[in-house]
Every structure is written in C-alpha cells, then in structure tokens.
PDB file of N, CA and C in Angstrom:
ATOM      1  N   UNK A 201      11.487   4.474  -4.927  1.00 96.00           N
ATOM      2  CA  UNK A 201      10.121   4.281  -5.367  1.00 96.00           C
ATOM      3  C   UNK A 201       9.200   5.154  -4.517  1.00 96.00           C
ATOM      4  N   UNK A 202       8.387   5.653  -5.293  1.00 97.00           N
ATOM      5  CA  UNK A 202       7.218   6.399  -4.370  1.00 97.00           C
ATOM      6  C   UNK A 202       5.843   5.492  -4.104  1.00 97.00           C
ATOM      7  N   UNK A 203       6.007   5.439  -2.597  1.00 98.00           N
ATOM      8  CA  UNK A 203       4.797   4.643  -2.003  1.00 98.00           C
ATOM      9  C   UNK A 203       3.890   5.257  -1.198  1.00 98.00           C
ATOM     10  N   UNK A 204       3.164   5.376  -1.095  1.00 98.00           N
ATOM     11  CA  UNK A 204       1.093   5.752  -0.503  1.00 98.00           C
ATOM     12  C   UNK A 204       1.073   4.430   0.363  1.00 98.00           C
ATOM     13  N   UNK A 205       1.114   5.020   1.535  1.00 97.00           N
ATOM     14  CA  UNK A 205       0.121   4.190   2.793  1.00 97.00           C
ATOM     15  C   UNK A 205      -1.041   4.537   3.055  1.00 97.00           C
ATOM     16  N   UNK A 206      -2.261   3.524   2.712  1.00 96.00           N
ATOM     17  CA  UNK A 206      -3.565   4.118   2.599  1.00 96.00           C
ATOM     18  C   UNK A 206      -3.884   4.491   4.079  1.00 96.00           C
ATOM     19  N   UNK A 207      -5.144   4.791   3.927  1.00 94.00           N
ATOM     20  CA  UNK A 207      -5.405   5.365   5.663  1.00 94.00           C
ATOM     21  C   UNK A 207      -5.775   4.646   6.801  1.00 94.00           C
ATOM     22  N   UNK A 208      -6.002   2.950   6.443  1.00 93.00           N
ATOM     23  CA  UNK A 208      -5.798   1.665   6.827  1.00 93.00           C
ATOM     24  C   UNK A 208      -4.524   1.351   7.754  1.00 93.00           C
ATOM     25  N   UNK A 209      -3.492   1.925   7.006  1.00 95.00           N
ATOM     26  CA  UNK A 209      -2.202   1.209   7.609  1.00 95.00           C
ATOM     27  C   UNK A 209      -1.514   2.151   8.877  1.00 95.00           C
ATOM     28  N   UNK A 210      -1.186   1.831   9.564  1.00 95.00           N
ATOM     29  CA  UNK A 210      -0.390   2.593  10.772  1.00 95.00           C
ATOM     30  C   UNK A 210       0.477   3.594   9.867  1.00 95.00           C
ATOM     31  N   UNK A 211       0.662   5.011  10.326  1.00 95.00           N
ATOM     32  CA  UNK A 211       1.318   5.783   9.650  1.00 95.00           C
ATOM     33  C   UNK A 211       2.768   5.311   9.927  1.00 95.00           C
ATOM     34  N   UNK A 212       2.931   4.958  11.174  1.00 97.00           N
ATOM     35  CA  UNK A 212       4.149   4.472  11.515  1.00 97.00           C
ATOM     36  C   UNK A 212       5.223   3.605  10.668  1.00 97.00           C
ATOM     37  N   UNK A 213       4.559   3.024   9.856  1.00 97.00           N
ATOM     38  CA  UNK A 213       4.829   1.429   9.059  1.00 97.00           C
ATOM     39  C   UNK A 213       5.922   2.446   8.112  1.00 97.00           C
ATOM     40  N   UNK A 214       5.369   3.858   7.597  1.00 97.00           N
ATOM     41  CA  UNK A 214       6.334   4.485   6.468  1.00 97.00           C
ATOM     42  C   UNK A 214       7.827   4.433   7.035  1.00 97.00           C
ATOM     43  N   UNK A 215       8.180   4.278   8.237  1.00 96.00           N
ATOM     44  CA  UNK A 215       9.414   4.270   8.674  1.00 96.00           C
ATOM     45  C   UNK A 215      10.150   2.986   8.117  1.00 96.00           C
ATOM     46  N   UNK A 216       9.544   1.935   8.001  1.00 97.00           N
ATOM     47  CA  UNK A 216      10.060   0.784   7.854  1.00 97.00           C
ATOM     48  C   UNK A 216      10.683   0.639   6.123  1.00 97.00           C
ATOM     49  N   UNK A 217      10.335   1.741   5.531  1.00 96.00           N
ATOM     50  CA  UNK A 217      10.108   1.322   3.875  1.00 96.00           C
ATOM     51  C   UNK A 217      11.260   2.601   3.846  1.00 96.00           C
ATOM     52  N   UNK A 218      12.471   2.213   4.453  1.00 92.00           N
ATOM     53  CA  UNK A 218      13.668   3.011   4.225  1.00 92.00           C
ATOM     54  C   UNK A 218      14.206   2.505   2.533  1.00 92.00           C
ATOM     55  N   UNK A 219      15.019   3.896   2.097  1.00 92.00           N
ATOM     56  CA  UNK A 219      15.591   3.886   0.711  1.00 92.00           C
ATOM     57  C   UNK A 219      14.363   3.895  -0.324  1.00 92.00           C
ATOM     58  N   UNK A 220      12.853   4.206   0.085  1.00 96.00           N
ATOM     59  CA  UNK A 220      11.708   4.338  -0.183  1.00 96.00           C
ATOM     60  C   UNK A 220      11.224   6.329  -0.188  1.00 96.00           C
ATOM     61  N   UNK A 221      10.386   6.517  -1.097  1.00 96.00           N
ATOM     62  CA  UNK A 221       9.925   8.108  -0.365  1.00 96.00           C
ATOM     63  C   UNK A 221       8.588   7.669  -0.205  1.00 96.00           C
ATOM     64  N   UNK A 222       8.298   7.147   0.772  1.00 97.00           N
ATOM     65  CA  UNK A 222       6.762   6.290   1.229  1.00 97.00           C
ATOM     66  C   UNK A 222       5.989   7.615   2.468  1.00 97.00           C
ATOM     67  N   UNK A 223       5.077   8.144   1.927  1.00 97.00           N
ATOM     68  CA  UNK A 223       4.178   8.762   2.140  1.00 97.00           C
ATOM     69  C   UNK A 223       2.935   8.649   2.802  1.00 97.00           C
ATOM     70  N   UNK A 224       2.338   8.699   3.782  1.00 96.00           N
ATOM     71  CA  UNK A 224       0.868   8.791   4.018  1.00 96.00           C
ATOM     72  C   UNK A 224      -0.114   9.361   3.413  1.00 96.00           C
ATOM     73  N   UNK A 225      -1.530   8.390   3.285  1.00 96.00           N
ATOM     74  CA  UNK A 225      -2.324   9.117   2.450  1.00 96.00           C
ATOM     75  C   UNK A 225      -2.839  11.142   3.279  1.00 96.00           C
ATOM     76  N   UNK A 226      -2.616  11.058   4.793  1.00 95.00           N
ATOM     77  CA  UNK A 226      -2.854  12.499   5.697  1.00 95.00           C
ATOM     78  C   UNK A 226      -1.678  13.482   4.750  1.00 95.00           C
ATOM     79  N   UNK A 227      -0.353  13.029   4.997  1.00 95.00           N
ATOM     80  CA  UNK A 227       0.825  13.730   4.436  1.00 95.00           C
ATOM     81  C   UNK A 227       0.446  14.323   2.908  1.00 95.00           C
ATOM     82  N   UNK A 228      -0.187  12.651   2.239  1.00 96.00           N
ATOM     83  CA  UNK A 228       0.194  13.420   0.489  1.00 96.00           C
ATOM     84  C   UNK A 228      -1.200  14.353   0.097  1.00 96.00           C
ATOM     85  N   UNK A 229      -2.083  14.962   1.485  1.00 96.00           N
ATOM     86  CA  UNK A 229      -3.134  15.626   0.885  1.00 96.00           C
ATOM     87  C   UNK A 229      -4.488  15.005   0.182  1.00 96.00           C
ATOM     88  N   UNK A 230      -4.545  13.233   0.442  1.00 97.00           N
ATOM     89  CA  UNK A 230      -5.748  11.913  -0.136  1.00 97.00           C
ATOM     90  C   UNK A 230      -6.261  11.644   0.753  1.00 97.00           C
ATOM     91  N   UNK A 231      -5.814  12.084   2.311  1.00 95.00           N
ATOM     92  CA  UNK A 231      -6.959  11.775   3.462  1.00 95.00           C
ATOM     93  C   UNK A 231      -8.695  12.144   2.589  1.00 95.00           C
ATOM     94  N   UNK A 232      -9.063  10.575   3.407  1.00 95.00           N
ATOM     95  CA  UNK A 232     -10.637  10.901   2.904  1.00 95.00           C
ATOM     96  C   UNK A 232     -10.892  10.262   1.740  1.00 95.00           C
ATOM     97  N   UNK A 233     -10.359  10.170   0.627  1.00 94.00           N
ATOM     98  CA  UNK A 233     -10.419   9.172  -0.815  1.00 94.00           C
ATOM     99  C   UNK A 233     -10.504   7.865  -0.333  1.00 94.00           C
ATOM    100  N   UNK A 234     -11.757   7.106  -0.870  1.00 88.00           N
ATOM    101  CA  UNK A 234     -11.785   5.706  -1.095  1.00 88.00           C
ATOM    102  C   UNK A 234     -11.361   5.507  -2.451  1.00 88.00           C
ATOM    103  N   UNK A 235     -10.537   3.655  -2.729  1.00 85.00           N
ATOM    104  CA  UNK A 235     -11.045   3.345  -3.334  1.00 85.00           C
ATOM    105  C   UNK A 235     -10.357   3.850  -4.872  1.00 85.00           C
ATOM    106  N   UNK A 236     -11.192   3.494  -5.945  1.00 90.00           N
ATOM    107  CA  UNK A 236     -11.350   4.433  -6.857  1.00 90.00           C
ATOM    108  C   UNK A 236     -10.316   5.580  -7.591  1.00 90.00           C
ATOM    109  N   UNK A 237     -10.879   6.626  -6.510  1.00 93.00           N
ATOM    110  CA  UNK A 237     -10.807   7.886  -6.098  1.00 93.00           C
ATOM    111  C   UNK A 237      -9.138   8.225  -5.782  1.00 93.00           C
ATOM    112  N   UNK A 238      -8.910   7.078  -4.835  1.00 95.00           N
ATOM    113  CA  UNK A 238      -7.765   7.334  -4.015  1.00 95.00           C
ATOM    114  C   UNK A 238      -6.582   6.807  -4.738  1.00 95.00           C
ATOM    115  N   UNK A 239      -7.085   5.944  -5.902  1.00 94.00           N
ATOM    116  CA  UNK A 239      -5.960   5.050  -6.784  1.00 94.00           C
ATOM    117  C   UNK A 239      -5.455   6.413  -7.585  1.00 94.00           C
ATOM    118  N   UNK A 240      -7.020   6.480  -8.175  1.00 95.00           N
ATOM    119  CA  UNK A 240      -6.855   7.809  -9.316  1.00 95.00           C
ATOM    120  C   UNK A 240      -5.654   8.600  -8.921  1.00 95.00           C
ATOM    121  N   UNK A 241      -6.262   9.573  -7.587  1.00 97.00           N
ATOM    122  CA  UNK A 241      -5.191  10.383  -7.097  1.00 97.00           C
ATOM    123  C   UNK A 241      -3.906  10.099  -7.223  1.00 97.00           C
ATOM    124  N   UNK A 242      -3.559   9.216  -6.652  1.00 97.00           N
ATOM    125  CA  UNK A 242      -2.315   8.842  -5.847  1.00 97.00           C
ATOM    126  C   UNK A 242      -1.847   8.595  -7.270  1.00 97.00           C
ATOM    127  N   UNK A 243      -2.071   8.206  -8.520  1.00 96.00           N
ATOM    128  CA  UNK A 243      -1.538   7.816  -9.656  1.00 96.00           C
ATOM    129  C   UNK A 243      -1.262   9.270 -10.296  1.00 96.00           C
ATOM    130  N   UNK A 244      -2.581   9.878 -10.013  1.00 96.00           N
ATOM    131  CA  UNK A 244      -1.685  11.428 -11.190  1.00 96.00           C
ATOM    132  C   UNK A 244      -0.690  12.464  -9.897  1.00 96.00           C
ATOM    133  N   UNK A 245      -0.656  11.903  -8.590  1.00 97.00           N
ATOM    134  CA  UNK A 245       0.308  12.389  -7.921  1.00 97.00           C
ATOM    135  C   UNK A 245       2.110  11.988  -7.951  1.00 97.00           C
ATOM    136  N   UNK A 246       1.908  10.564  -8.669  1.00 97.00           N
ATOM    137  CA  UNK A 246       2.994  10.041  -9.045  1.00 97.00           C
ATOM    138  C   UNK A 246       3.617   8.603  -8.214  1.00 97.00           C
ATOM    139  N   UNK A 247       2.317   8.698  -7.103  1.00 98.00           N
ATOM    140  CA  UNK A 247       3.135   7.211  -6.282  1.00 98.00           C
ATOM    141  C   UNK A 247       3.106   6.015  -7.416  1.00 98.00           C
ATOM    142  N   UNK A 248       3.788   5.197  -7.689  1.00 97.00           N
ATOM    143  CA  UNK A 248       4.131   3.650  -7.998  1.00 97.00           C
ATOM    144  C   UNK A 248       3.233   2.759  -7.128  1.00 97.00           C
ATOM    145  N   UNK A 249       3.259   2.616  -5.976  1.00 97.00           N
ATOM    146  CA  UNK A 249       2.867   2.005  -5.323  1.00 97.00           C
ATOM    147  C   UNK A 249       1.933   2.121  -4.252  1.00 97.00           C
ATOM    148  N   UNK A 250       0.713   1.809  -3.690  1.00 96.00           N
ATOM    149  CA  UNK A 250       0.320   1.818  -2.767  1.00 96.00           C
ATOM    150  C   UNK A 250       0.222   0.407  -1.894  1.00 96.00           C
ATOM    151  N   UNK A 251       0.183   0.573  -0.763  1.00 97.00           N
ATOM    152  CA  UNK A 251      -0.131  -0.518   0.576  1.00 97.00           C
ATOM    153  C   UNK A 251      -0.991  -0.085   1.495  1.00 97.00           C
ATOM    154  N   UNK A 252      -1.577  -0.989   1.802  1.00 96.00           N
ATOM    155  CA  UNK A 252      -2.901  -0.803   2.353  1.00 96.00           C
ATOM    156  C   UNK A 252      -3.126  -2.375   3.110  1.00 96.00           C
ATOM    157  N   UNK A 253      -3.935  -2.740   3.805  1.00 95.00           N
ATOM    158  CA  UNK A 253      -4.657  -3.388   4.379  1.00 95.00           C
ATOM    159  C   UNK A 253      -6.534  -4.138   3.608  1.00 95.00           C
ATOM    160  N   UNK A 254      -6.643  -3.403   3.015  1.00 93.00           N
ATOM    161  CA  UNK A 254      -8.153  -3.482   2.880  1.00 93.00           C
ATOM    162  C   UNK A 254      -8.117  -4.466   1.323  1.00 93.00           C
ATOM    163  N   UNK A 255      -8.463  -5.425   1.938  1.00 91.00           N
ATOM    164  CA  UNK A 255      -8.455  -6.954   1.051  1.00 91.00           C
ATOM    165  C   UNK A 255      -9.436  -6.820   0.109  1.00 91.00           C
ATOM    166  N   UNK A 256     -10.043  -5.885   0.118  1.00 89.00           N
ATOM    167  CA  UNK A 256     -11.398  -5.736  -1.094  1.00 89.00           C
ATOM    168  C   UNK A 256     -11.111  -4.990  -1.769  1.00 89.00           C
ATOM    169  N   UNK A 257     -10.402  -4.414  -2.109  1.00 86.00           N
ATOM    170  CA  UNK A 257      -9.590  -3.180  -3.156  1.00 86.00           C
ATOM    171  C   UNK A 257      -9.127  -4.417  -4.576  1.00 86.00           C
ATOM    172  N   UNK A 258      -8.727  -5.680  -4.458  1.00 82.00           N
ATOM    173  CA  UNK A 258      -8.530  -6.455  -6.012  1.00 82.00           C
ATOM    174  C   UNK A 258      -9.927  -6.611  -6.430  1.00 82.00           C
ATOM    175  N   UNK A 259     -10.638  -6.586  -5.485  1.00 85.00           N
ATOM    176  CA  UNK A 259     -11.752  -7.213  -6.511  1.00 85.00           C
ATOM    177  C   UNK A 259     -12.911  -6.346  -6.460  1.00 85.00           C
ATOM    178  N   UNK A 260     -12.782  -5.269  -5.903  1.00 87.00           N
ATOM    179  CA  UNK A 260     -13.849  -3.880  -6.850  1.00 87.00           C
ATOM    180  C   UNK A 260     -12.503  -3.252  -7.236  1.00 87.00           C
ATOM    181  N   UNK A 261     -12.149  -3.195  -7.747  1.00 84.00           N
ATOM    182  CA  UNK A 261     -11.451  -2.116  -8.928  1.00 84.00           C
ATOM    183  C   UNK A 261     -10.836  -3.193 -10.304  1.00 84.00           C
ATOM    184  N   UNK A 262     -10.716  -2.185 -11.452  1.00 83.00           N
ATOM    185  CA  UNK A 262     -10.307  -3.239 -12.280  1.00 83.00           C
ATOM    186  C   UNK A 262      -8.767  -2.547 -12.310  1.00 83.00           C
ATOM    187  N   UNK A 263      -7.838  -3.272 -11.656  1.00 84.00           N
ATOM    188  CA  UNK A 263      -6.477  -2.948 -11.631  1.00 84.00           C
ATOM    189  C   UNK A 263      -5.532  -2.897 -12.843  1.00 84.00           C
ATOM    190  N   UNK A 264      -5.882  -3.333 -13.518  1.00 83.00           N
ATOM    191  CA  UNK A 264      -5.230  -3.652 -15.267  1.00 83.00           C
ATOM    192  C   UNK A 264      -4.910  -2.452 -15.611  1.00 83.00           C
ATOM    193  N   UNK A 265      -5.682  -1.547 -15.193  1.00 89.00           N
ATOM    194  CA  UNK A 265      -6.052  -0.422 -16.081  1.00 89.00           C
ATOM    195  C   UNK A 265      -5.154   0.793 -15.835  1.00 89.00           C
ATOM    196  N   UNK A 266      -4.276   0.428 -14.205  1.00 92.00           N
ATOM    197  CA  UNK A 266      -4.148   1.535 -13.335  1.00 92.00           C
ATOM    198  C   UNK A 266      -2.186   1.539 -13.624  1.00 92.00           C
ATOM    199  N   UNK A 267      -1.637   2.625 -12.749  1.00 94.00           N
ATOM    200  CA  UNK A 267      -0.357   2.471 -13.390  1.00 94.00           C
ATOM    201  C   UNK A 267       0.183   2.738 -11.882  1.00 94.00           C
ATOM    202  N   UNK A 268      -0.308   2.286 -11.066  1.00 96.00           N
ATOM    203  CA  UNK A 268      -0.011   1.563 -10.004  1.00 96.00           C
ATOM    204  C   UNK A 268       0.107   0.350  -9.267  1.00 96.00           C
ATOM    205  N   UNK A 269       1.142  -0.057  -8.482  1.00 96.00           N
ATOM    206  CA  UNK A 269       0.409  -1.141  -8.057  1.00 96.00           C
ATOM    207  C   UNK A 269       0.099  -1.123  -6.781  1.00 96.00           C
ATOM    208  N   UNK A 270      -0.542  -1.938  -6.320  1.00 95.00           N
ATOM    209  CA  UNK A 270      -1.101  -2.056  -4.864  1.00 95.00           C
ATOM    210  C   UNK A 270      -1.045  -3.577  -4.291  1.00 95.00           C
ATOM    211  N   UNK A 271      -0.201  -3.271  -3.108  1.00 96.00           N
ATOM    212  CA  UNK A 271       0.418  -3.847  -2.099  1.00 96.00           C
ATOM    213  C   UNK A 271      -0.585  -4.609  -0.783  1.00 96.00           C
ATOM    214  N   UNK A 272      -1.198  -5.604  -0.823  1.00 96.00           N
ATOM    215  CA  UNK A 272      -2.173  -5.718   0.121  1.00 96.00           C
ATOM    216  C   UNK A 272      -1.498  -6.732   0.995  1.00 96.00           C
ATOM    217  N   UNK A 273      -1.576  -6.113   2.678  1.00 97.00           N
ATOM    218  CA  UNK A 273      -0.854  -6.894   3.824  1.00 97.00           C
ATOM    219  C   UNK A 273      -1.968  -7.547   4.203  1.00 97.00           C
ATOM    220  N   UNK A 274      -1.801  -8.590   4.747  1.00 96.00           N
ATOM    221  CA  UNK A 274      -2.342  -9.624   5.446  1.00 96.00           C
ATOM    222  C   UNK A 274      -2.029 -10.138   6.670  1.00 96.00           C
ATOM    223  N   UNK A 275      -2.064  -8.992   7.536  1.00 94.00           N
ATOM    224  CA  UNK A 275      -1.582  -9.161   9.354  1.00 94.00           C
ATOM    225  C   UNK A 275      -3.043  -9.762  10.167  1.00 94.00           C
ATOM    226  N   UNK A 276      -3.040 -10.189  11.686  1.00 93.00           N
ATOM    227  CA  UNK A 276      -3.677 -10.864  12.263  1.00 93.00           C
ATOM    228  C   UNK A 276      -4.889  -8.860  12.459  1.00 93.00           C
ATOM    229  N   UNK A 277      -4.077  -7.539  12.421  1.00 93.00           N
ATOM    230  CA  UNK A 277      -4.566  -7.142  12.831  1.00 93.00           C
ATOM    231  C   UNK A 277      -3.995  -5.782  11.824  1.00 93.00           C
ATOM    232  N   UNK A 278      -4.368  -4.970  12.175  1.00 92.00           N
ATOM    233  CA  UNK A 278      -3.836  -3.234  11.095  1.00 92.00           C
ATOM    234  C   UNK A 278      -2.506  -2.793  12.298  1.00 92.00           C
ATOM    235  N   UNK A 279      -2.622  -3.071  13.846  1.00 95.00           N
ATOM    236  CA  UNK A 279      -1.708  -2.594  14.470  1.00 95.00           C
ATOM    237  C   UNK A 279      -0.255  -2.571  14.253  1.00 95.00           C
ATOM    238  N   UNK A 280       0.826  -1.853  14.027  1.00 97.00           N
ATOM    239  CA  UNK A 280       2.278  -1.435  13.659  1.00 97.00           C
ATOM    240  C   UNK A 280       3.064  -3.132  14.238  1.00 97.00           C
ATOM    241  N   UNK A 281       2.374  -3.412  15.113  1.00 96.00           N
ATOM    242  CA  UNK A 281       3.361  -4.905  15.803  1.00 96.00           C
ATOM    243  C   UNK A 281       2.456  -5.878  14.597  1.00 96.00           C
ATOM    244  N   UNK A 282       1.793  -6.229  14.068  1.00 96.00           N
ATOM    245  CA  UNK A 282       1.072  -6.942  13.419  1.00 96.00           C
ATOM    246  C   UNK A 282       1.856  -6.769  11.714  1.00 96.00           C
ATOM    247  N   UNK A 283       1.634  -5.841  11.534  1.00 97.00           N
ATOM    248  CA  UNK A 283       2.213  -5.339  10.279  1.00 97.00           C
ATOM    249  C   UNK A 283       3.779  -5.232  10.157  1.00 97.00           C
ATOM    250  N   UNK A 284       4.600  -4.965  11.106  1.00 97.00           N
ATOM    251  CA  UNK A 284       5.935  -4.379  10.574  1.00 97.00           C
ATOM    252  C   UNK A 284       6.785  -6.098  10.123  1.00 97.00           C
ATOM    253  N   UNK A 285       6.230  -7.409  10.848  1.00 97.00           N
ATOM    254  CA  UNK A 285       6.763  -8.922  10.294  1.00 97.00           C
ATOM    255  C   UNK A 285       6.363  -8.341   8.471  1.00 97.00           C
ATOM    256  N   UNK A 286       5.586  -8.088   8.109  1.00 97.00           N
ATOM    257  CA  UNK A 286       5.067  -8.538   7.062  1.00 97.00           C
ATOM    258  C   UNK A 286       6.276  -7.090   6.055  1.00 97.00           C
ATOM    259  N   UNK A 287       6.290  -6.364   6.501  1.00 97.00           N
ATOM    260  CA  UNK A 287       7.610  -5.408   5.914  1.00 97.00           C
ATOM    261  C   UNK A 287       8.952  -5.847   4.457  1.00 97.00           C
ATOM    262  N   UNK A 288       9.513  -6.996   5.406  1.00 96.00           N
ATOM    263  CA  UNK A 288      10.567  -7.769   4.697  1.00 96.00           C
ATOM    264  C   UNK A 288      10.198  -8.434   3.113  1.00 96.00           C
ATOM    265  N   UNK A 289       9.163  -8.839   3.401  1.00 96.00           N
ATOM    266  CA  UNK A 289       8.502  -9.355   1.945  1.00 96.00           C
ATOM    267  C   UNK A 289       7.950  -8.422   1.209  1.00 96.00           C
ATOM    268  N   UNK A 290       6.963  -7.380   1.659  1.00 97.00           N
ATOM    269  CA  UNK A 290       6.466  -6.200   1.108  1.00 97.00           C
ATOM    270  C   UNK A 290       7.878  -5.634  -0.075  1.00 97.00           C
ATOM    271  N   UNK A 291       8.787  -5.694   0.775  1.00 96.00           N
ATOM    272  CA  UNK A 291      10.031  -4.627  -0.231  1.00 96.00           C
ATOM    273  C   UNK A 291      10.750  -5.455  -0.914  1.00 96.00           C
ATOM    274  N   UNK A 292      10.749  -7.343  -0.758  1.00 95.00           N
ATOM    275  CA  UNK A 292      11.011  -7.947  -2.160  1.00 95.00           C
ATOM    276  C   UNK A 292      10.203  -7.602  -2.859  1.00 95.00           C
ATOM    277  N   UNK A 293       8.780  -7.957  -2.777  1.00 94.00           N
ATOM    278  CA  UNK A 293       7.621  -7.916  -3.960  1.00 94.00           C
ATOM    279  C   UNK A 293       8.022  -6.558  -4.470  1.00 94.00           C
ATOM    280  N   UNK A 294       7.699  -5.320  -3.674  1.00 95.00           N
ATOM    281  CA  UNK A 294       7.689  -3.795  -4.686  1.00 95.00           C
ATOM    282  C   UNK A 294       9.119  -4.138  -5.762  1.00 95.00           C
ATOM    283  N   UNK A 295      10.243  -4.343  -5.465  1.00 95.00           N
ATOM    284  CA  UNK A 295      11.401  -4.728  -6.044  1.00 95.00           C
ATOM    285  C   UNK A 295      11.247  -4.705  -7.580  1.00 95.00           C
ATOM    286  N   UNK A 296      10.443  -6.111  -7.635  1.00 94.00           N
ATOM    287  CA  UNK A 296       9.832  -6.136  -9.157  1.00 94.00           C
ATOM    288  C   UNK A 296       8.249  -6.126  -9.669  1.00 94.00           C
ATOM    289  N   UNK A 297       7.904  -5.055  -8.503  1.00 93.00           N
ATOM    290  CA  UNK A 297       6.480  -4.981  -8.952  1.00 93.00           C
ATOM    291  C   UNK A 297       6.281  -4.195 -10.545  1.00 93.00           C
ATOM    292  N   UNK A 298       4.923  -4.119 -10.820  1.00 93.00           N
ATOM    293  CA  UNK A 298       4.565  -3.626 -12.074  1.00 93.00           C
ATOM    294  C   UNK A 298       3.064  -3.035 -12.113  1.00 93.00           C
ATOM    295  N   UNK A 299       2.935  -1.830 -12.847  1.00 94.00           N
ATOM    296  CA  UNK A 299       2.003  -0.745 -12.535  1.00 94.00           C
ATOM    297  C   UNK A 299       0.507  -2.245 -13.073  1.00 94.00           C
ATOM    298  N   UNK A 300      -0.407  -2.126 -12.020  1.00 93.00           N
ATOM    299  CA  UNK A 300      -1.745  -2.467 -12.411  1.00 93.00           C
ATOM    300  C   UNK A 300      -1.823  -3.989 -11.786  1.00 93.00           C
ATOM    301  N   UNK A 301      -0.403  -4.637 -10.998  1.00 93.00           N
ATOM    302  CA  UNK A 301      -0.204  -5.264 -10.191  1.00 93.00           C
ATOM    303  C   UNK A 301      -0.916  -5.621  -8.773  1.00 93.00           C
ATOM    304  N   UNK A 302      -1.609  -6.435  -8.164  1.00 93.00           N
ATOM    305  CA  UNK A 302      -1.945  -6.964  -6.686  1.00 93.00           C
ATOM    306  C   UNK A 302      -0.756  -7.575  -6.315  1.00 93.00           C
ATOM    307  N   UNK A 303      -0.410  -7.796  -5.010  1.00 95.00           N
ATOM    308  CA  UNK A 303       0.452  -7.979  -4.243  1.00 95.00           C
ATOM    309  C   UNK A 303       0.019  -8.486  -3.184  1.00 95.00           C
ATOM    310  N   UNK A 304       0.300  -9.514  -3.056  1.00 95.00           N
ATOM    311  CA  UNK A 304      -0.265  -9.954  -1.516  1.00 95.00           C
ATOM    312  C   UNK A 304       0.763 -10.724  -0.702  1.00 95.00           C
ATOM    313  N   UNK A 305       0.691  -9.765   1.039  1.00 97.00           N
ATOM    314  CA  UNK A 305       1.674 -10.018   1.832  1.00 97.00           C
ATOM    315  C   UNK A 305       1.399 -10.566   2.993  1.00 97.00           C
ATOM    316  N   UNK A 306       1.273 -11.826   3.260  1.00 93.00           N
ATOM    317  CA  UNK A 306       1.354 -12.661   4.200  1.00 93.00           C
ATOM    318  C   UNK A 306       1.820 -13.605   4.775  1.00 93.00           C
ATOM    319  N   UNK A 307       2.138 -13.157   6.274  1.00 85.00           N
ATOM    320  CA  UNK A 307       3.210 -14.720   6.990  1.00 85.00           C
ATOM    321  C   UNK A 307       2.591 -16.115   6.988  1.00 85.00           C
ATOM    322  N   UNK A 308       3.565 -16.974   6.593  1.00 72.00           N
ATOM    323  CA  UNK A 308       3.109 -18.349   6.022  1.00 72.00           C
ATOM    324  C   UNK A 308       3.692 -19.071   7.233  1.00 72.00           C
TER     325      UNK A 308
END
C-alpha cells in the first residue's frame, strides 16, 4: 500500500510501516500543502493512504468524496516514542481500509 506521512508525524514513524511503500510528505515533493491541498495531491500522486496526527482534518474536509483514506493517531504527544505504540493498530485498520475512510488510532 502506498502511504503519506503528513508533516505532523515524525518522519521516523515510515520505518515502522514495513511491507508498506510509506513516504513522507518532504520525500513525496507535498512539503508545505495543508489540508485540502495536500489530500488532493497525495491522491493524484497515488498514495491510498495518509496518517497524520492533526484531529481536525475529519471535520473540515468532506472525506466521502476523496479516494483516500486518512489515518488519524491519537498519541499523548507527535514524538516517535508516543506514536510508534499506536503503529500495531494503524496496520490492522489500513488492512481493510477504504478510499474516503477516517481512521482513528488510539491506546485504550
């Protein structure tokens, strides 16, 4: 699956999303895109999926529409030790995710 780590998430985290071709938004050339902008992109670039951090992305965009989905973590903090617990569940959910999909990943 092709995945977009927005510019939110530790670049580091792409290591964790092995058997993945998981990308940074610096790497795929979207540094700088909010939003919007950055879905658009990343959709006619071909990612499936994005993950990100930024909890306000379901509810300004209308996701229905998009042929991506997006992956939102829910760590105490954005730092790589905060985020990499939340990993294991991230790559059930993508598993059977579906384009225009929210995702939400947090330790219970």
């Amino acid at each position: 699956m092709q995945i977009l780590l927005d510019e939110c998430v530790d670049q580091r985290l792409r290591f964790h999303f092995q058997g993945h071709d998981c990308h940074t938004a610096g790497y795929a050339g979207l540094a700088g895109l909010k939003n919007g902008a950055l879905l658009l992109a990343a959709e006619v670039a071909g990612y499936e999926a994005i993950i990100t951090t930024d909890q306000e992305i379901p509810h300004q965009q209308d996701l229905r529409v998009r042929r991506i989905a997006v992956v939102v973590l829910y760590g105490p903090t954005n730092r790589l030790a905060d985020l990499t617990p939340l990993v294991p569940a991230a790559l059930r959910a993508l598993a059977s995710s579906v384009a225009g999909q929210v995702i939400t990943v947090r330790l219970d």
